PDB file of C-alpha atoms in Angstrom:
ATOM      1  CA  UNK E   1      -8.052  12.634 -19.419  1.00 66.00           C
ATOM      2  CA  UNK E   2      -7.525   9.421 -20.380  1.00 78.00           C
ATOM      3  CA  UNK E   3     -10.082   6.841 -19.432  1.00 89.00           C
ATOM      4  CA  UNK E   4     -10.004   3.101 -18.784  1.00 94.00           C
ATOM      5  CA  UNK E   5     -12.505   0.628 -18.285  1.00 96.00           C
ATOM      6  CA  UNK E   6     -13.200  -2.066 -16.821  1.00 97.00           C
ATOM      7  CA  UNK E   7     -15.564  -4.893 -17.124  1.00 97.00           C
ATOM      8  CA  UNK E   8     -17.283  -7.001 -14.959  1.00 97.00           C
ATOM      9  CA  UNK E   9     -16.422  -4.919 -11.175  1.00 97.00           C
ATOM     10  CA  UNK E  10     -17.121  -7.715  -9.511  1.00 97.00           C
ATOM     11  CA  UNK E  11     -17.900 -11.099 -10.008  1.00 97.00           C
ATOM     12  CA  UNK E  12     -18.646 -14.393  -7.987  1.00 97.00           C
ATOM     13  CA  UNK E  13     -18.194 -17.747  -9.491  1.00 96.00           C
ATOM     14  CA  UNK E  14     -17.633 -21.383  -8.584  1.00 96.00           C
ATOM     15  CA  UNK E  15     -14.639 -22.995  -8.110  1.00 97.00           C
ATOM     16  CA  UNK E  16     -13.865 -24.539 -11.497  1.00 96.00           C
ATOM     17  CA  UNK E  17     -14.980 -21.931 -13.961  1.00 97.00           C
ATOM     18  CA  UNK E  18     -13.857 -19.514 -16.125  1.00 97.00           C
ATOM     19  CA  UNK E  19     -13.944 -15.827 -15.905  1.00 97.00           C
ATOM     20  CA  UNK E  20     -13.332 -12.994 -18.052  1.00 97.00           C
ATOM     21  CA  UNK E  21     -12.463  -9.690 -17.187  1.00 98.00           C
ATOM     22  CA  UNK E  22     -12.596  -7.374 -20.391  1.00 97.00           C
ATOM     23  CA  UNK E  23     -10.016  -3.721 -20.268  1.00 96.00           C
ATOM     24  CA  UNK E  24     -10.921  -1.009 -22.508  1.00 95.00           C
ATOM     25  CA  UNK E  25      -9.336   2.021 -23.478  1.00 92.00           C
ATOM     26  CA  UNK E  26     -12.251   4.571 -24.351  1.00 92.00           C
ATOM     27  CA  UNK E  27     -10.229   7.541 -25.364  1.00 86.00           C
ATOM     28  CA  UNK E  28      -7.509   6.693 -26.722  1.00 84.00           C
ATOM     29  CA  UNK E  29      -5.134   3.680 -27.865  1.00 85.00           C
ATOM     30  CA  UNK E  30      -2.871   1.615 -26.114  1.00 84.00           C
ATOM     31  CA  UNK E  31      -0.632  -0.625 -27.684  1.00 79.00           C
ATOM     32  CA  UNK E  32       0.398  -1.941 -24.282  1.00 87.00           C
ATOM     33  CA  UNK E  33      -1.939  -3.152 -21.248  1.00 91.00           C
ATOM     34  CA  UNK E  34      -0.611  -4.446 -18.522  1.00 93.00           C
ATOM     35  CA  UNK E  35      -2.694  -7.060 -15.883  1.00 96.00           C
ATOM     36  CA  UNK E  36      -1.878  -6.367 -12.093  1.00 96.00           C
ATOM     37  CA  UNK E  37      -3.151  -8.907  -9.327  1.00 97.00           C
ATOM     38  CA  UNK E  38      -3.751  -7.477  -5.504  1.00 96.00           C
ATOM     39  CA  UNK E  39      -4.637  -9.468  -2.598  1.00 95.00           C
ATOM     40  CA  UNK E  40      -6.140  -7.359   0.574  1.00 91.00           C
ATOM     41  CA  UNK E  41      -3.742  -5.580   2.182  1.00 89.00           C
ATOM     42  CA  UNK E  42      -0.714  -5.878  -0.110  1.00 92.00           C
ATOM     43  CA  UNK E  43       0.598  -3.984  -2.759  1.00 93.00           C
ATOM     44  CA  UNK E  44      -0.179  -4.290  -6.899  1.00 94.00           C
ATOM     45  CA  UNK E  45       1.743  -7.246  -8.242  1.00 95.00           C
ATOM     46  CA  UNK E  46       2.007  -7.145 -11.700  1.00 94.00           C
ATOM     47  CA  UNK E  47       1.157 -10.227 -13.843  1.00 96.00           C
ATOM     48  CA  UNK E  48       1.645  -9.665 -17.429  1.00 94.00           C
ATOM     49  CA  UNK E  49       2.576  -7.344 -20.269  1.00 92.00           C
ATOM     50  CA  UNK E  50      -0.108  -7.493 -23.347  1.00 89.00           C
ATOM     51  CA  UNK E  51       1.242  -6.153 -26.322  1.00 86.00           C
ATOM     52  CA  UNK E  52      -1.301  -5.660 -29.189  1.00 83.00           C
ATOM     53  CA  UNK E  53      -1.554  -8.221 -31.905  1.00 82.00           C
ATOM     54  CA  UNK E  54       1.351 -10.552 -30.137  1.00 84.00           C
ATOM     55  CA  UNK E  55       1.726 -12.869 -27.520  1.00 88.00           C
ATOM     56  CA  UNK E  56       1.910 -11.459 -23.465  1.00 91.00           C
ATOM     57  CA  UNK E  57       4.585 -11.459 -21.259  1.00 92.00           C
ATOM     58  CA  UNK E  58       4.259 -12.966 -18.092  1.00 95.00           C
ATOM     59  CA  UNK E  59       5.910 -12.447 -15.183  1.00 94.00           C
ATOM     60  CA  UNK E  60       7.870 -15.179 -12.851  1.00 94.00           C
ATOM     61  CA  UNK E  61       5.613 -17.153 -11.322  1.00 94.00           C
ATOM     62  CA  UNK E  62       1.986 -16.450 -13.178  1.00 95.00           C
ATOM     63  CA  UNK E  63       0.643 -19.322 -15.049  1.00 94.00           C
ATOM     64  CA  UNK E  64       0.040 -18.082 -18.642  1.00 93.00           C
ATOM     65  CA  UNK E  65      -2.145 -21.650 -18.863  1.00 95.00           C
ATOM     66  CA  UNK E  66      -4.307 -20.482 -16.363  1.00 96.00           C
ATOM     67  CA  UNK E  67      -4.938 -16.496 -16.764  1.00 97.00           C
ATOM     68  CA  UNK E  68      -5.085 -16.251 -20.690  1.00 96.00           C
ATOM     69  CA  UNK E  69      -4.435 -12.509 -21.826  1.00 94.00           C
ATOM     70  CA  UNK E  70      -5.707 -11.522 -25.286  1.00 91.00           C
ATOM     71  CA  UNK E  71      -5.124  -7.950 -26.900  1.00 88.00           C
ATOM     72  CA  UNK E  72      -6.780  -8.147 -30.096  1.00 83.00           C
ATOM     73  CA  UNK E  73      -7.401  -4.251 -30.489  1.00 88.00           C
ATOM     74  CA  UNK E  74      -5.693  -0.840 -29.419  1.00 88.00           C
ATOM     75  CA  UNK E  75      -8.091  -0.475 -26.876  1.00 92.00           C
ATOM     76  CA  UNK E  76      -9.427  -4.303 -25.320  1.00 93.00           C
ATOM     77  CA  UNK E  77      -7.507  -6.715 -23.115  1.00 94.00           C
ATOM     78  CA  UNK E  78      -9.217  -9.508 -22.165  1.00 95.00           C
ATOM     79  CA  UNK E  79      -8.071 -11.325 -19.047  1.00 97.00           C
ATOM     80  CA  UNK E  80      -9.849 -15.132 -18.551  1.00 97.00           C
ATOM     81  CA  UNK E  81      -9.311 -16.528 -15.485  1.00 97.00           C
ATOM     82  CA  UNK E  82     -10.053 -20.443 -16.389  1.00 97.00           C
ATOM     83  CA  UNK E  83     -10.727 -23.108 -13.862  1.00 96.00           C
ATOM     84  CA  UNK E  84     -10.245 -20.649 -10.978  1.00 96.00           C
ATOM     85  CA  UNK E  85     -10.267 -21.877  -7.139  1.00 96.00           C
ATOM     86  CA  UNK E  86     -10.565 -19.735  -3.653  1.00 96.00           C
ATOM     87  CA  UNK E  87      -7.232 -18.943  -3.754  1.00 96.00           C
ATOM     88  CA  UNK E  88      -7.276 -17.228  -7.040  1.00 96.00           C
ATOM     89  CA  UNK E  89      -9.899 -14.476  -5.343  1.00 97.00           C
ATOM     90  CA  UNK E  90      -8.295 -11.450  -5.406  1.00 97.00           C
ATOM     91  CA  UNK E  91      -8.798  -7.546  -7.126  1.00 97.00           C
ATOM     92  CA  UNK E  92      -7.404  -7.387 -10.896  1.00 98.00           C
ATOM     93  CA  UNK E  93      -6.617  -4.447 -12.465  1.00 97.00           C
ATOM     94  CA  UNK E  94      -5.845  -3.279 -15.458  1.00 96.00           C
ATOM     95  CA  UNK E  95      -3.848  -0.816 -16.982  1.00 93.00           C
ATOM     96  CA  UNK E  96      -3.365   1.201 -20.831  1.00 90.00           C
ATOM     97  CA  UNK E  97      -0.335   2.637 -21.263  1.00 82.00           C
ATOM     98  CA  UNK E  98       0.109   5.634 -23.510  1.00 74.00           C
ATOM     99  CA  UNK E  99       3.059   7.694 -24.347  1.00 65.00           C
ATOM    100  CA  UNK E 100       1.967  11.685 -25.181  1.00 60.00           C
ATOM    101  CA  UNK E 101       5.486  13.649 -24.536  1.00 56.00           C
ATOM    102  CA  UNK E 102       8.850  11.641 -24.562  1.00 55.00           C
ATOM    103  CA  UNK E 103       9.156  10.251 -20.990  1.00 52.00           C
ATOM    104  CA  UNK E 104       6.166  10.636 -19.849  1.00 57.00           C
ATOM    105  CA  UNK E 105       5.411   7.045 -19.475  1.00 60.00           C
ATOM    106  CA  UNK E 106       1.883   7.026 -18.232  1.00 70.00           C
ATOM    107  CA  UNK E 107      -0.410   4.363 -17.210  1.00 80.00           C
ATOM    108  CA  UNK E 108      -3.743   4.803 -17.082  1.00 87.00           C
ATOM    109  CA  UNK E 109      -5.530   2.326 -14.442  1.00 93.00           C
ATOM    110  CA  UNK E 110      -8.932   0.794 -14.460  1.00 96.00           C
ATOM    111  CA  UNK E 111     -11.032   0.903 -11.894  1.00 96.00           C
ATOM    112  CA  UNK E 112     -10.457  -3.050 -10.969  1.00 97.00           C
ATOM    113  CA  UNK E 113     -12.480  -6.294 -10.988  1.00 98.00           C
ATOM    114  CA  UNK E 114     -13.234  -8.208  -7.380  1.00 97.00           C
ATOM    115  CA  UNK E 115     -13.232 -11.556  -8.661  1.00 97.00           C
ATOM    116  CA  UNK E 116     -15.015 -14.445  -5.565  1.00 97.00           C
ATOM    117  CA  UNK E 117     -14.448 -17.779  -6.281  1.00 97.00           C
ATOM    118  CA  UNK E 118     -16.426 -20.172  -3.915  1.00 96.00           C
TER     119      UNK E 118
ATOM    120  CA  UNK T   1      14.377  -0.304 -11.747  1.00 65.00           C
ATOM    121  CA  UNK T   2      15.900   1.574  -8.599  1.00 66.00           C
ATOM    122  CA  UNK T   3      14.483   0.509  -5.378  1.00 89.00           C
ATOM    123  CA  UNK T   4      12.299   3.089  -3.368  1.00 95.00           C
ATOM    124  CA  UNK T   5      11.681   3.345   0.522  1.00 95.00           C
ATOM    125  CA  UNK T   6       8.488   5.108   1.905  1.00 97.00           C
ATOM    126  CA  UNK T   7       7.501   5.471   5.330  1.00 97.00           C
ATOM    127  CA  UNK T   8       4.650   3.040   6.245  1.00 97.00           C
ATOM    128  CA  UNK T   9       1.806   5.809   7.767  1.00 97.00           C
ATOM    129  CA  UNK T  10       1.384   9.067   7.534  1.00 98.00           C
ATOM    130  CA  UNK T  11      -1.003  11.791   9.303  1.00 97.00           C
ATOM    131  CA  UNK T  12      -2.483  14.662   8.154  1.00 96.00           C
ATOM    132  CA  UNK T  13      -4.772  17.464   9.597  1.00 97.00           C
ATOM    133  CA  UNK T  14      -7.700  18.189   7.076  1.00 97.00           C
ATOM    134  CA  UNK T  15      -6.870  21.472   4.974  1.00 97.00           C
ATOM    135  CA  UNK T  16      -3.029  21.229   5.925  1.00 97.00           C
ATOM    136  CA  UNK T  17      -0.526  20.521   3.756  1.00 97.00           C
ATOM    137  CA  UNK T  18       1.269  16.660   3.241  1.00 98.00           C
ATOM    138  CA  UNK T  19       4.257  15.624   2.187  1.00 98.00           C
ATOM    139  CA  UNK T  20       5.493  12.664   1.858  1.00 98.00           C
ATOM    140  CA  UNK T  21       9.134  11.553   1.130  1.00 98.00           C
ATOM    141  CA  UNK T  22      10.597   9.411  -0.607  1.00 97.00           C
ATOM    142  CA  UNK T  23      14.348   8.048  -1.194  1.00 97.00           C
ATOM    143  CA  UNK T  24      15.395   6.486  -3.866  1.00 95.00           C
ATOM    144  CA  UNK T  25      18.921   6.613  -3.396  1.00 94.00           C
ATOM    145  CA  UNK T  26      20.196   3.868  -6.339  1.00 92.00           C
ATOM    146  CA  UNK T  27      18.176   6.098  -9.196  1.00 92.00           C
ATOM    147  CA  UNK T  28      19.710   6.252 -12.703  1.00 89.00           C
ATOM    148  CA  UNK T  29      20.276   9.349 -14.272  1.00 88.00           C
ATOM    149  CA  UNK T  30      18.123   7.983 -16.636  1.00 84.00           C
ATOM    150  CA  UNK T  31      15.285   7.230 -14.536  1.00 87.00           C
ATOM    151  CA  UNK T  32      12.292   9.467 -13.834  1.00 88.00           C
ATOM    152  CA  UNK T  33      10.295   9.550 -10.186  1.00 92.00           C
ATOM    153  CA  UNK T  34       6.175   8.822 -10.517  1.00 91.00           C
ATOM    154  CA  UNK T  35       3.890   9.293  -7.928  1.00 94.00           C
ATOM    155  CA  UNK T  36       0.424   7.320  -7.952  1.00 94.00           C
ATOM    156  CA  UNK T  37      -2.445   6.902  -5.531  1.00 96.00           C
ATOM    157  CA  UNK T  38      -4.657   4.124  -4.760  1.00 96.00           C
ATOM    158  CA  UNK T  39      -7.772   4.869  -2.741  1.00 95.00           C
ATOM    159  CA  UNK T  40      -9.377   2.050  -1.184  1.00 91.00           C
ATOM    160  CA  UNK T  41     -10.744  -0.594  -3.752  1.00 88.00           C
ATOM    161  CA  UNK T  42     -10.143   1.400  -6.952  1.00 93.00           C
ATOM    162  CA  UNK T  43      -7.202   1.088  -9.223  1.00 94.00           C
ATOM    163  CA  UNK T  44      -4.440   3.556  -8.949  1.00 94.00           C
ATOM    164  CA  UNK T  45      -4.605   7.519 -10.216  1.00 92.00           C
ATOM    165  CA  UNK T  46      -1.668   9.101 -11.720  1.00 89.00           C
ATOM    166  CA  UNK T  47      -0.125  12.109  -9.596  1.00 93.00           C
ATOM    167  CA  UNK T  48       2.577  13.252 -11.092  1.00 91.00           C
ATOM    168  CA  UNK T  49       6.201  12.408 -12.143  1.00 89.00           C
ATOM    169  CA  UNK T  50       9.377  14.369 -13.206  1.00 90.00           C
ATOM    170  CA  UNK T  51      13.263  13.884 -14.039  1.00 89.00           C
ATOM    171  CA  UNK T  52      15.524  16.341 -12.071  1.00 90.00           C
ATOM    172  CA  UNK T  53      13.416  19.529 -11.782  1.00 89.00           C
ATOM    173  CA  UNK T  54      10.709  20.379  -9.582  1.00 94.00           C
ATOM    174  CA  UNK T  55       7.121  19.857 -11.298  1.00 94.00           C
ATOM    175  CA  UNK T  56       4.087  21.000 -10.256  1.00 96.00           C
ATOM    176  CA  UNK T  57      -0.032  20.118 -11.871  1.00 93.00           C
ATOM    177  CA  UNK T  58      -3.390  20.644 -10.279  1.00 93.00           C
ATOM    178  CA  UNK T  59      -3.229  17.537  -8.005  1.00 94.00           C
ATOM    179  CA  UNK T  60       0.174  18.205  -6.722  1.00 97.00           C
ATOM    180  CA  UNK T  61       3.803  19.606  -6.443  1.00 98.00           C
ATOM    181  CA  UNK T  62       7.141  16.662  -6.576  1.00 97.00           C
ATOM    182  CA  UNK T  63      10.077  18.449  -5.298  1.00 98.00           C
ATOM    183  CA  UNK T  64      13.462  16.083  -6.266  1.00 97.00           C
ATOM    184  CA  UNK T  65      16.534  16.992  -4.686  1.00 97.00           C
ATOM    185  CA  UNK T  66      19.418  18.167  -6.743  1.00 95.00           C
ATOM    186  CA  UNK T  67      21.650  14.686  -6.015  1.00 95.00           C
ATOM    187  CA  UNK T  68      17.799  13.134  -7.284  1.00 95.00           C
ATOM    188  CA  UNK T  69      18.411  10.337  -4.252  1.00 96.00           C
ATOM    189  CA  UNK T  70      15.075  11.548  -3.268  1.00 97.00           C
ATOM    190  CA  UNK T  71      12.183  13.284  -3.221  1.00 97.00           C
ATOM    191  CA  UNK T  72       8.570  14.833  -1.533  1.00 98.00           C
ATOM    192  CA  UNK T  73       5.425  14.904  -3.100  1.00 98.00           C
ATOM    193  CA  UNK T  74       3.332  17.767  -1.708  1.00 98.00           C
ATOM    194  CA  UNK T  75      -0.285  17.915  -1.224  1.00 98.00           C
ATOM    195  CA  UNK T  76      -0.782  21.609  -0.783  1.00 97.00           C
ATOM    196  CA  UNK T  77      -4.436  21.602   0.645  1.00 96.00           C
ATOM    197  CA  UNK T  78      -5.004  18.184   2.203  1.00 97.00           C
ATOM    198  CA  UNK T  79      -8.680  17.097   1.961  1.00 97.00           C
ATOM    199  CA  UNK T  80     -10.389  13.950   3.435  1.00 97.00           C
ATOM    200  CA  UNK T  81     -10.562  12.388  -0.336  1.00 96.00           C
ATOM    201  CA  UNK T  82      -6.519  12.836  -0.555  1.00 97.00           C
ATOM    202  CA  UNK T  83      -6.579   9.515   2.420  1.00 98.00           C
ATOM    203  CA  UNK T  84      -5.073   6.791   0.445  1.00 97.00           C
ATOM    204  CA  UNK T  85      -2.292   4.883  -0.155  1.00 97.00           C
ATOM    205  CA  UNK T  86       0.194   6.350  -2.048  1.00 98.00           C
ATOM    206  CA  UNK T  87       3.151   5.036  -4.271  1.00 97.00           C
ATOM    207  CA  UNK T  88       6.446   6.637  -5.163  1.00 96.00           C
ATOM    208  CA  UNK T  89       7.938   4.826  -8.503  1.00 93.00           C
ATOM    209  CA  UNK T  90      11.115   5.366  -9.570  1.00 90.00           C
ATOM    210  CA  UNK T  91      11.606   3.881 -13.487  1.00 84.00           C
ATOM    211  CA  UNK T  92      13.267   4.526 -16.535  1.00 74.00           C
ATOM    212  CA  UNK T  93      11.188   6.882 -19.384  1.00 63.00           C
ATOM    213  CA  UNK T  94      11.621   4.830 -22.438  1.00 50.00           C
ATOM    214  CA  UNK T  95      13.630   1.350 -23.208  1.00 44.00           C
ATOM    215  CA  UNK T  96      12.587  -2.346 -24.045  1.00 40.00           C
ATOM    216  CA  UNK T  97      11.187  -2.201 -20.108  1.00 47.00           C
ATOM    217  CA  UNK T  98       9.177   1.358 -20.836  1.00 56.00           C
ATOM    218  CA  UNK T  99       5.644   1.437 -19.146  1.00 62.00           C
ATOM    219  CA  UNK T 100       6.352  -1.523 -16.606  1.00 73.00           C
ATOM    220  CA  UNK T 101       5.765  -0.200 -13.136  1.00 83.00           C
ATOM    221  CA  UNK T 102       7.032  -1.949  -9.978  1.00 87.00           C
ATOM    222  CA  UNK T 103       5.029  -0.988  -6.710  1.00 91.00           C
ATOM    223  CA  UNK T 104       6.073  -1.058  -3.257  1.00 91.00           C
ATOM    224  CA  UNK T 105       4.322  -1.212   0.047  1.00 92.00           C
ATOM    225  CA  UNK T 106       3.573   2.692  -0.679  1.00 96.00           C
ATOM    226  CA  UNK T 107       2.500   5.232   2.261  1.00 97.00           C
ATOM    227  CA  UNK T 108      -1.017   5.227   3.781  1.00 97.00           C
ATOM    228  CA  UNK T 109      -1.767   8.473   4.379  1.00 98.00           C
ATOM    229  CA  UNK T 110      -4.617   9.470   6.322  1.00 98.00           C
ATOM    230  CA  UNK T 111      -6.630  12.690   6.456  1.00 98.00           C
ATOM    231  CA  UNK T 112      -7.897  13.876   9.599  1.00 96.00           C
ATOM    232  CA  UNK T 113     -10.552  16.373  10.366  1.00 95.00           C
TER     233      UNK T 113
END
């Protein structure tokens, strides 16, 4: 099956820094990633779109200034986090999206980074 | 996408069979029904998904109602790894919009010995 990675699981950093969460795609390619945000207890909210080789999509309401996506290959997102506070601790995940029979539409989830900011 | 409505909590007995409805009552004929699972602190796993017919794959059986306004998504051997949370998606196969999924609140579903 199709496999997606994530990289760091979990991560603790100061209030003010930057962090990066890398998504891989180790078996196959994904022209599309997409970067969901969950705080405890509530449901996946998606943030962005990343389309290979072009700009991301963001949704309503997520700063593109403050959680830079980059999708320079068919299988790594990058998702940077910069100058994060408290309330930006939540779980990220990731997801590839791959298309193997007409409406199949399948996402393939990673296995989502805890990100602690103090 | 159409809007879906899951109960909040479900039970289930250990080795018994779940299922777990959904409606979806505003679905396009375009519009296919996926099923995912999120177990506590991991991202979501794929289930299953189909159009109009019934499908069926080693995890699970969907059953969609002819009128497609909803559907149940059958665990046929319940085990204490199936407790999660689980999502019904309704969205459209292809488009400018294709591979965007919209989660709900989903159903927990607990496994019981």
């Amino acid at each position: 099956g199709a496999v997606v990675s994530q990289h760091p699981s979990r991560v603790i950093c100061k209030s003010g820094t930057s962090v990066k969460i890398e998504c891989r795609s180790l078996d196959f390619q994904a022209t599309t990633m997409f970067w969901y945000r969950q705080f405890p207890k509530q449901s996946l909210m998606l943030m962005a779109t990343s389309n290979e080789g072009s700009k991301a999509t963001y949704e309503q309401g997520v700063e593109k200034d403050k959680f830079l996506i980059n999708h320079a290959s068919l299988t790594l997102s990058t998702l940077t986090v910069t100058s994060a506070h408290p309330e930006d601790s939540s779980f990220y995940i990731c997801s590839a999206h791959t298309i193997r029979e007409p409406g199949t539409n399948e996402q393939f989830f990673g296995p989502g980074t805890r990100l602690t900011v103090l | 996408d159409a809007k879906t409505t899951q109960p909040p909590s479900m039970d289930c007995a250990e080795g018994r069979a779940a299922n777990l409805p959904c409606n979806h009552s505003t679905i396009s004929g375009n519009e296919y029904v996926y099923w995912y699972r999120q177990i506590h602190s991991q991202g979501p796993q794929y289930i299953i998904h189909g159009l109009k017919n019934n499908e069926t794959n080693e995890m699970a059986s969907l059953i969609i109602t002819e009128d497609r306004k909803s559907s149940t998504l059958i665990l046929p051997h319940a085990t204490l790894r199936d407790t999660a949370v689980y999502y019904c998606i309704v969205r459209v196969g292809g488009g400018t919009s294709y591979g965007k999924l919209t989660f709900g609140q989903g159903t927990i579903l607990t496994v019981h010995p």
